[in-house]
Amino acid sequence: MYDIIIIGAGPAGLTAALYARRAEKSVLLIEKETFGGQITHSPRVENYPGFISMSGSELGEKLFEQVLAQGAEIELDTVTGISGEAGHITVTCEGGIHEGKTAIIATGSRHRDLGVENEEKFVGEGISYCAVCDGAFYKGKTVAVIGGGNSALQEAVLLSEGCTHVTVVQNLPFLTGEPSLQNILAKRDNVSFIYSTVVAAILGEDTFEGLLLRNTDTGEETVLNVDGTFVCIGQVPANQAFADVVKLNDYGYVAAGENCLPETTIPGVFVAGDCRTKAIRQVTTATADGAVAALAACRYLDAL
């Protein structure tokens, strides 16, 4: 039986494993896809303290190597559920079961995709999901922002400060973001809006060239030539396997605050990173969550 089983090996899960091992707890880290999480898709990371610039994959590798060096055990598998009681938690995977005294859910969330051909091909090379992370790479260039909610409008405001032109593409005939954000953008000469329109295709063979747009009312298709596109149509957390153990909000995120303590039916279950309710989802807030959750789990173990 492990002291701590960590589900998810993104920045939150890896940091939790690091802190738990340094506290001399036995750790099993379970990941279903990529060690390092979503950050590995970013071609350059320039907002992580201590590093001027590096790729997301480099950051993921460094975190992973650090955890391995500390002696955490690794399992590549998909978790399908959690059950048990205080001090004895069973984590069920497609490939078997594992037992631990505590568990940390750090499954993260993924950006909702457009669902069109070539989207994955150009992620990090024309398609982005975070202006804070990648906006500086498009300074002096033209970009599109897909979406009309608060997140999309906030991205557009940030991008308009450095880009020559920002085109906001909304699938509805109106914006749904806050009026204050709409007013800011309406006053900027380098921002324009296209309504009742969706992305029908991404243009380009070897390099990103722009978007094929389709009007949802008329079916008319037009080409929008831009240097990059920021997709802001929501995120999808990966928490359904734990819906009977922890409380999820209406959007599927684990209801938990900065203490990383969810409302749960099993004592000793904690949550960290983008899969929980929070205002800011960045690599630094994910690593912070990992530290908080691991230390909370260690305190819980010490009290058993």
PDB file of N, CA and C in Angstrom, residues 129-203:
ATOM      1  N   TYR A 129      -4.086  28.479 -27.277  1.00  0.00           N
ATOM      2  CA  TYR A 129      -5.237  28.486 -26.384  1.00  0.00           C
ATOM      3  C   TYR A 129      -5.039  29.430 -25.193  1.00  0.00           C
ATOM      4  N   CYS A 130      -3.936  30.165 -25.176  1.00  0.00           N
ATOM      5  CA  CYS A 130      -3.626  31.006 -24.013  1.00  0.00           C
ATOM      6  C   CYS A 130      -2.816  32.213 -24.442  1.00  0.00           C
ATOM      7  N   ALA A 131      -3.421  33.399 -24.377  1.00  0.00           N
ATOM      8  CA  ALA A 131      -2.722  34.625 -24.757  1.00  0.00           C
ATOM      9  C   ALA A 131      -1.631  34.986 -23.765  1.00  0.00           C
ATOM     10  N   VAL A 132      -1.858  34.696 -22.488  1.00  0.00           N
ATOM     11  CA  VAL A 132      -0.822  34.966 -21.489  1.00  0.00           C
ATOM     12  C   VAL A 132       0.435  34.159 -21.807  1.00  0.00           C
ATOM     13  N   CYS A 133       0.224  32.907 -22.250  1.00  0.00           N
ATOM     14  CA  CYS A 133       1.356  32.030 -22.543  1.00  0.00           C
ATOM     15  C   CYS A 133       2.020  32.376 -23.875  1.00  0.00           C
ATOM     16  N   ASP A 134       1.223  32.613 -24.922  1.00  0.00           N
ATOM     17  CA  ASP A 134       1.750  32.678 -26.284  1.00  0.00           C
ATOM     18  C   ASP A 134       1.538  34.008 -26.988  1.00  0.00           C
ATOM     19  N   GLY A 135       0.832  34.945 -26.351  1.00  0.00           N
ATOM     20  CA  GLY A 135       0.514  36.206 -27.020  1.00  0.00           C
ATOM     21  C   GLY A 135       1.722  36.990 -27.482  1.00  0.00           C
ATOM     22  N   ALA A 136       2.798  36.961 -26.701  1.00  0.00           N
ATOM     23  CA  ALA A 136       3.993  37.737 -27.052  1.00  0.00           C
ATOM     24  C   ALA A 136       4.618  37.284 -28.365  1.00  0.00           C
ATOM     25  N   PHE A 137       4.379  36.042 -28.761  1.00  0.00           N
ATOM     26  CA  PHE A 137       4.950  35.528 -30.007  1.00  0.00           C
ATOM     27  C   PHE A 137       4.269  36.134 -31.238  1.00  0.00           C
ATOM     28  N   TYR A 138       3.124  36.800 -31.024  1.00  0.00           N
ATOM     29  CA  TYR A 138       2.380  37.376 -32.148  1.00  0.00           C
ATOM     30  C   TYR A 138       2.393  38.904 -32.126  1.00  0.00           C
ATOM     31  N   LYS A 139       3.330  39.467 -31.398  1.00  0.00           N
ATOM     32  CA  LYS A 139       3.450  40.921 -31.370  1.00  0.00           C
ATOM     33  C   LYS A 139       3.742  41.435 -32.776  1.00  0.00           C
ATOM     34  N   GLY A 140       2.977  42.445 -33.198  1.00  0.00           N
ATOM     35  CA  GLY A 140       3.156  43.002 -34.526  1.00  0.00           C
ATOM     36  C   GLY A 140       2.536  42.172 -35.626  1.00  0.00           C
ATOM     37  N   LYS A 141       1.726  41.172 -35.269  1.00  0.00           N
ATOM     38  CA  LYS A 141       1.107  40.295 -36.257  1.00  0.00           C
ATOM     39  C   LYS A 141      -0.422  40.341 -36.117  1.00  0.00           C
ATOM     40  N   THR A 142      -1.095  39.639 -36.999  1.00  0.00           N
ATOM     41  CA  THR A 142      -2.560  39.582 -36.968  1.00  0.00           C
ATOM     42  C   THR A 142      -3.021  38.257 -36.384  1.00  0.00           C
ATOM     43  N   VAL A 143      -4.074  38.290 -35.572  1.00  0.00           N
ATOM     44  CA  VAL A 143      -4.588  37.078 -34.949  1.00  0.00           C
ATOM     45  C   VAL A 143      -6.108  37.081 -34.951  1.00  0.00           C
ATOM     46  N   ALA A 144      -6.668  35.900 -34.797  1.00  0.00           N
ATOM     47  CA  ALA A 144      -8.106  35.745 -34.584  1.00  0.00           C
ATOM     48  C   ALA A 144      -8.321  35.175 -33.193  1.00  0.00           C
ATOM     49  N   VAL A 145      -9.407  35.563 -32.560  1.00  0.00           N
ATOM     50  CA  VAL A 145      -9.828  34.995 -31.287  1.00  0.00           C
ATOM     51  C   VAL A 145     -11.178  34.336 -31.524  1.00  0.00           C
ATOM     52  N   ILE A 146     -11.271  33.052 -31.240  1.00  0.00           N
ATOM     53  CA  ILE A 146     -12.514  32.324 -31.469  1.00  0.00           C
ATOM     54  C   ILE A 146     -13.271  32.221 -30.146  1.00  0.00           C
ATOM     55  N   GLY A 147     -14.446  32.827 -30.094  1.00  0.00           N
ATOM     56  CA  GLY A 147     -15.244  32.830 -28.872  1.00  0.00           C
ATOM     57  C   GLY A 147     -15.704  34.233 -28.529  1.00  0.00           C
ATOM     58  N   GLY A 148     -16.774  34.326 -27.736  1.00  0.00           N
ATOM     59  CA  GLY A 148     -17.301  35.638 -27.390  1.00  0.00           C
ATOM     60  C   GLY A 148     -17.617  35.815 -25.926  1.00  0.00           C
ATOM     61  N   GLY A 149     -17.168  34.854 -25.093  1.00  0.00           N
ATOM     62  CA  GLY A 149     -17.389  34.953 -23.655  1.00  0.00           C
ATOM     63  C   GLY A 149     -16.306  35.767 -22.965  1.00  0.00           C
ATOM     64  N   ASN A 150     -16.334  35.775 -21.646  1.00  0.00           N
ATOM     65  CA  ASN A 150     -15.363  36.557 -20.887  1.00  0.00           C
ATOM     66  C   ASN A 150     -13.924  36.169 -21.205  1.00  0.00           C
ATOM     67  N   SER A 151     -13.657  34.860 -21.256  1.00  0.00           N
ATOM     68  CA  SER A 151     -12.290  34.406 -21.504  1.00  0.00           C
ATOM     69  C   SER A 151     -11.803  34.887 -22.863  1.00  0.00           C
ATOM     70  N   ALA A 152     -12.647  34.768 -23.882  1.00  0.00           N
ATOM     71  CA  ALA A 152     -12.260  35.192 -25.223  1.00  0.00           C
ATOM     72  C   ALA A 152     -12.023  36.697 -25.275  1.00  0.00           C
ATOM     73  N   LEU A 153     -12.890  37.471 -24.643  1.00  0.00           N
ATOM     74  CA  LEU A 153     -12.737  38.919 -24.676  1.00  0.00           C
ATOM     75  C   LEU A 153     -11.516  39.367 -23.887  1.00  0.00           C
ATOM     76  N   GLN A 154     -11.231  38.716 -22.790  1.00  0.00           N
ATOM     77  CA  GLN A 154     -10.015  39.028 -22.038  1.00  0.00           C
ATOM     78  C   GLN A 154      -8.766  38.735 -22.863  1.00  0.00           C
ATOM     79  N   GLU A 155      -8.800  37.614 -23.599  1.00  0.00           N
ATOM     80  CA  GLU A 155      -7.689  37.288 -24.483  1.00  0.00           C
ATOM     81  C   GLU A 155      -7.548  38.360 -25.560  1.00  0.00           C
ATOM     82  N   ALA A 156      -8.673  38.792 -26.123  1.00  0.00           N
ATOM     83  CA  ALA A 156      -8.646  39.801 -27.180  1.00  0.00           C
ATOM     84  C   ALA A 156      -8.084  41.129 -26.671  1.00  0.00           C
ATOM     85  N   VAL A 157      -8.458  41.515 -25.459  1.00  0.00           N
ATOM     86  CA  VAL A 157      -7.925  42.752 -24.873  1.00  0.00           C
ATOM     87  C   VAL A 157      -6.413  42.669 -24.756  1.00  0.00           C
ATOM     88  N   LEU A 158      -5.922  41.578 -24.238  1.00  0.00           N
ATOM     89  CA  LEU A 158      -4.478  41.401 -24.068  1.00  0.00           C
ATOM     90  C   LEU A 158      -3.764  41.393 -25.420  1.00  0.00           C
ATOM     91  N   LEU A 159      -4.307  40.664 -26.363  1.00  0.00           N
ATOM     92  CA  LEU A 159      -3.672  40.556 -27.676  1.00  0.00           C
ATOM     93  C   LEU A 159      -3.689  41.879 -28.424  1.00  0.00           C
ATOM     94  N   SER A 160      -4.730  42.671 -28.247  1.00  0.00           N
ATOM     95  CA  SER A 160      -4.846  43.938 -28.968  1.00  0.00           C
ATOM     96  C   SER A 160      -3.773  44.938 -28.557  1.00  0.00           C
ATOM     97  N   GLU A 161      -3.130  44.702 -27.420  1.00  0.00           N
ATOM     98  CA  GLU A 161      -2.082  45.608 -26.949  1.00  0.00           C
ATOM     99  C   GLU A 161      -0.761  45.416 -27.694  1.00  0.00           C
ATOM    100  N   GLY A 162      -0.625  44.272 -28.379  1.00  0.00           N
ATOM    101  CA  GLY A 162       0.626  44.032 -29.084  1.00  0.00           C
ATOM    102  C   GLY A 162       0.475  43.634 -30.533  1.00  0.00           C
ATOM    103  N   CYS A 163      -0.705  43.158 -30.910  1.00  0.00           N
ATOM    104  CA  CYS A 163      -0.932  42.718 -32.288  1.00  0.00           C
ATOM    105  C   CYS A 163      -1.412  43.875 -33.156  1.00  0.00           C
ATOM    106  N   THR A 164      -1.112  43.800 -34.459  1.00  0.00           N
ATOM    107  CA  THR A 164      -1.564  44.852 -35.360  1.00  0.00           C
ATOM    108  C   THR A 164      -3.075  44.807 -35.553  1.00  0.00           C
ATOM    109  N   HIS A 165      -3.644  43.596 -35.534  1.00  0.00           N
ATOM    110  CA  HIS A 165      -5.094  43.497 -35.642  1.00  0.00           C
ATOM    111  C   HIS A 165      -5.590  42.204 -34.990  1.00  0.00           C
ATOM    112  N   VAL A 166      -6.742  42.312 -34.325  1.00  0.00           N
ATOM    113  CA  VAL A 166      -7.388  41.173 -33.674  1.00  0.00           C
ATOM    114  C   VAL A 166      -8.811  41.054 -34.208  1.00  0.00           C
ATOM    115  N   THR A 167      -9.146  39.882 -34.727  1.00  0.00           N
ATOM    116  CA  THR A 167     -10.507  39.624 -35.204  1.00  0.00           C
ATOM    117  C   THR A 167     -11.172  38.632 -34.259  1.00  0.00           C
ATOM    118  N   VAL A 168     -12.261  39.051 -33.634  1.00  0.00           N
ATOM    119  CA  VAL A 168     -13.019  38.185 -32.728  1.00  0.00           C
ATOM    120  C   VAL A 168     -14.115  37.492 -33.539  1.00  0.00           C
ATOM    121  N   VAL A 169     -14.107  36.165 -33.530  1.00  0.00           N
ATOM    122  CA  VAL A 169     -15.085  35.385 -34.283  1.00  0.00           C
ATOM    123  C   VAL A 169     -16.024  34.700 -33.295  1.00  0.00           C
ATOM    124  N   GLN A 170     -17.305  35.041 -33.368  1.00  0.00           N
ATOM    125  CA  GLN A 170     -18.302  34.531 -32.425  1.00  0.00           C
ATOM    126  C   GLN A 170     -19.383  33.756 -33.174  1.00  0.00           C
ATOM    127  N   ASN A 171     -19.754  32.597 -32.628  1.00  0.00           N
ATOM    128  CA  ASN A 171     -20.762  31.770 -33.301  1.00  0.00           C
ATOM    129  C   ASN A 171     -22.184  32.285 -33.106  1.00  0.00           C
ATOM    130  N   LEU A 172     -22.389  33.190 -32.166  1.00  0.00           N
ATOM    131  CA  LEU A 172     -23.697  33.783 -31.911  1.00  0.00           C
ATOM    132  C   LEU A 172     -23.789  35.161 -32.566  1.00  0.00           C
ATOM    133  N   PRO A 173     -24.998  35.734 -32.669  1.00  0.00           N
ATOM    134  CA  PRO A 173     -25.129  37.073 -33.247  1.00  0.00           C
ATOM    135  C   PRO A 173     -24.768  38.190 -32.266  1.00  0.00           C
ATOM    136  N   PHE A 174     -24.264  37.827 -31.110  1.00  0.00           N
ATOM    137  CA  PHE A 174     -23.891  38.816 -30.097  1.00  0.00           C
ATOM    138  C   PHE A 174     -22.786  38.225 -29.221  1.00  0.00           C
ATOM    139  N   LEU A 175     -22.092  39.089 -28.498  1.00  0.00           N
ATOM    140  CA  LEU A 175     -21.066  38.658 -27.549  1.00  0.00           C
ATOM    141  C   LEU A 175     -21.726  38.345 -26.216  1.00  0.00           C
ATOM    142  N   THR A 176     -21.171  37.387 -25.486  1.00  0.00           N
ATOM    143  CA  THR A 176     -21.738  37.006 -24.186  1.00  0.00           C
ATOM    144  C   THR A 176     -20.864  37.463 -23.020  1.00  0.00           C
ATOM    145  N   GLY A 177     -19.715  38.047 -23.327  1.00  0.00           N
ATOM    146  CA  GLY A 177     -18.817  38.515 -22.282  1.00  0.00           C
ATOM    147  C   GLY A 177     -19.323  39.779 -21.611  1.00  0.00           C
ATOM    148  N   GLU A 178     -18.674  40.165 -20.532  1.00  0.00           N
ATOM    149  CA  GLU A 178     -19.095  41.329 -19.757  1.00  0.00           C
ATOM    150  C   GLU A 178     -19.088  42.608 -20.586  1.00  0.00           C
ATOM    151  N   PRO A 179     -20.088  43.483 -20.382  1.00  0.00           N
ATOM    152  CA  PRO A 179     -20.147  44.752 -21.124  1.00  0.00           C
ATOM    153  C   PRO A 179     -18.879  45.586 -21.000  1.00  0.00           C
ATOM    154  N   SER A 180     -18.234  45.549 -19.841  1.00  0.00           N
ATOM    155  CA  SER A 180     -17.013  46.343 -19.659  1.00  0.00           C
ATOM    156  C   SER A 180     -15.923  45.899 -20.616  1.00  0.00           C
ATOM    157  N   LEU A 181     -15.804  44.583 -20.833  1.00  0.00           N
ATOM    158  CA  LEU A 181     -14.814  44.071 -21.779  1.00  0.00           C
ATOM    159  C   LEU A 181     -15.205  44.432 -23.209  1.00  0.00           C
ATOM    160  N   GLN A 182     -16.495  44.347 -23.512  1.00  0.00           N
ATOM    161  CA  GLN A 182     -16.963  44.722 -24.842  1.00  0.00           C
ATOM    162  C   GLN A 182     -16.671  46.189 -25.128  1.00  0.00           C
ATOM    163  N   ASN A 183     -16.850  47.032 -24.127  1.00  0.00           N
ATOM    164  CA  ASN A 183     -16.609  48.468 -24.306  1.00  0.00           C
ATOM    165  C   ASN A 183     -15.132  48.765 -24.557  1.00  0.00           C
ATOM    166  N   ILE A 184     -14.257  48.041 -23.859  1.00  0.00           N
ATOM    167  CA  ILE A 184     -12.822  48.236 -24.066  1.00  0.00           C
ATOM    168  C   ILE A 184     -12.446  47.902 -25.505  1.00  0.00           C
ATOM    169  N   LEU A 185     -12.941  46.772 -25.981  1.00  0.00           N
ATOM    170  CA  LEU A 185     -12.600  46.336 -27.327  1.00  0.00           C
ATOM    171  C   LEU A 185     -13.228  47.231 -28.391  1.00  0.00           C
ATOM    172  N   ALA A 186     -14.437  47.731 -28.136  1.00  0.00           N
ATOM    173  CA  ALA A 186     -15.120  48.583 -29.110  1.00  0.00           C
ATOM    174  C   ALA A 186     -14.359  49.877 -29.363  1.00  0.00           C
ATOM    175  N   LYS A 187     -13.569  50.307 -28.396  1.00  0.00           N
ATOM    176  CA  LYS A 187     -12.819  51.560 -28.517  1.00  0.00           C
ATOM    177  C   LYS A 187     -11.453  51.373 -29.174  1.00  0.00           C
ATOM    178  N   ARG A 188     -11.089  50.153 -29.477  1.00  0.00           N
ATOM    179  CA  ARG A 188      -9.773  49.889 -30.050  1.00  0.00           C
ATOM    180  C   ARG A 188      -9.879  49.724 -31.566  1.00  0.00           C
ATOM    181  N   ASP A 189      -9.106  50.546 -32.267  1.00  0.00           N
ATOM    182  CA  ASP A 189      -9.182  50.564 -33.727  1.00  0.00           C
ATOM    183  C   ASP A 189      -8.658  49.288 -34.372  1.00  0.00           C
ATOM    184  N   ASN A 190      -7.858  48.525 -33.646  1.00  0.00           N
ATOM    185  CA  ASN A 190      -7.265  47.320 -34.230  1.00  0.00           C
ATOM    186  C   ASN A 190      -8.034  46.053 -33.878  1.00  0.00           C
ATOM    187  N   VAL A 191      -9.303  46.198 -33.465  1.00  0.00           N
ATOM    188  CA  VAL A 191     -10.150  45.055 -33.124  1.00  0.00           C
ATOM    189  C   VAL A 191     -11.418  45.093 -33.970  1.00  0.00           C
ATOM    190  N   SER A 192     -11.766  43.963 -34.582  1.00  0.00           N
ATOM    191  CA  SER A 192     -13.016  43.859 -35.332  1.00  0.00           C
ATOM    192  C   SER A 192     -13.748  42.588 -34.924  1.00  0.00           C
ATOM    193  N   PHE A 193     -15.031  42.496 -35.286  1.00  0.00           N
ATOM    194  CA  PHE A 193     -15.872  41.387 -34.841  1.00  0.00           C
ATOM    195  C   PHE A 193     -16.588  40.750 -36.027  1.00  0.00           C
ATOM    196  N   ILE A 194     -16.669  39.430 -36.001  1.00  0.00           N
ATOM    197  CA  ILE A 194     -17.451  38.680 -36.982  1.00  0.00           C
ATOM    198  C   ILE A 194     -18.434  37.812 -36.205  1.00  0.00           C
ATOM    199  N   TYR A 195     -19.734  37.986 -36.480  1.00  0.00           N
ATOM    200  CA  TYR A 195     -20.772  37.306 -35.708  1.00  0.00           C
ATOM    201  C   TYR A 195     -21.416  36.171 -36.506  1.00  0.00           C
ATOM    202  N   SER A 196     -22.127  35.304 -35.772  1.00  0.00           N
ATOM    203  CA  SER A 196     -22.861  34.176 -36.375  1.00  0.00           C
ATOM    204  C   SER A 196     -21.969  33.391 -37.321  1.00  0.00           C
ATOM    205  N   THR A 197     -20.761  33.114 -36.860  1.00  0.00           N
ATOM    206  CA  THR A 197     -19.763  32.485 -37.723  1.00  0.00           C
ATOM    207  C   THR A 197     -18.955  31.455 -36.940  1.00  0.00           C
ATOM    208  N   VAL A 198     -18.640  30.341 -37.602  1.00  0.00           N
ATOM    209  CA  VAL A 198     -17.822  29.294 -37.003  1.00  0.00           C
ATOM    210  C   VAL A 198     -16.630  29.003 -37.912  1.00  0.00           C
ATOM    211  N   VAL A 199     -15.630  28.346 -37.340  1.00  0.00           N
ATOM    212  CA  VAL A 199     -14.478  27.926 -38.126  1.00  0.00           C
ATOM    213  C   VAL A 199     -14.821  26.628 -38.836  1.00  0.00           C
ATOM    214  N   ALA A 200     -14.760  26.656 -40.162  1.00  0.00           N
ATOM    215  CA  ALA A 200     -15.080  25.470 -40.957  1.00  0.00           C
ATOM    216  C   ALA A 200     -13.842  24.645 -41.257  1.00  0.00           C
ATOM    217  N   ALA A 201     -12.680  25.313 -41.345  1.00  0.00           N
ATOM    218  CA  ALA A 201     -11.435  24.605 -41.652  1.00  0.00           C
ATOM    219  C   ALA A 201     -10.246  25.486 -41.309  1.00  0.00           C
ATOM    220  N   ILE A 202      -9.121  24.844 -41.098  1.00  0.00           N
ATOM    221  CA  ILE A 202      -7.857  25.538 -40.881  1.00  0.00           C
ATOM    222  C   ILE A 202      -7.044  25.411 -42.155  1.00  0.00           C
ATOM    223  N   LEU A 203      -6.545  26.532 -42.639  1.00  0.00           N
ATOM    224  CA  LEU A 203      -5.870  26.565 -43.924  1.00  0.00           C
ATOM    225  C   LEU A 203      -4.366  26.415 -43.774  1.00  0.00           C
TER     226      LEU A 203
END
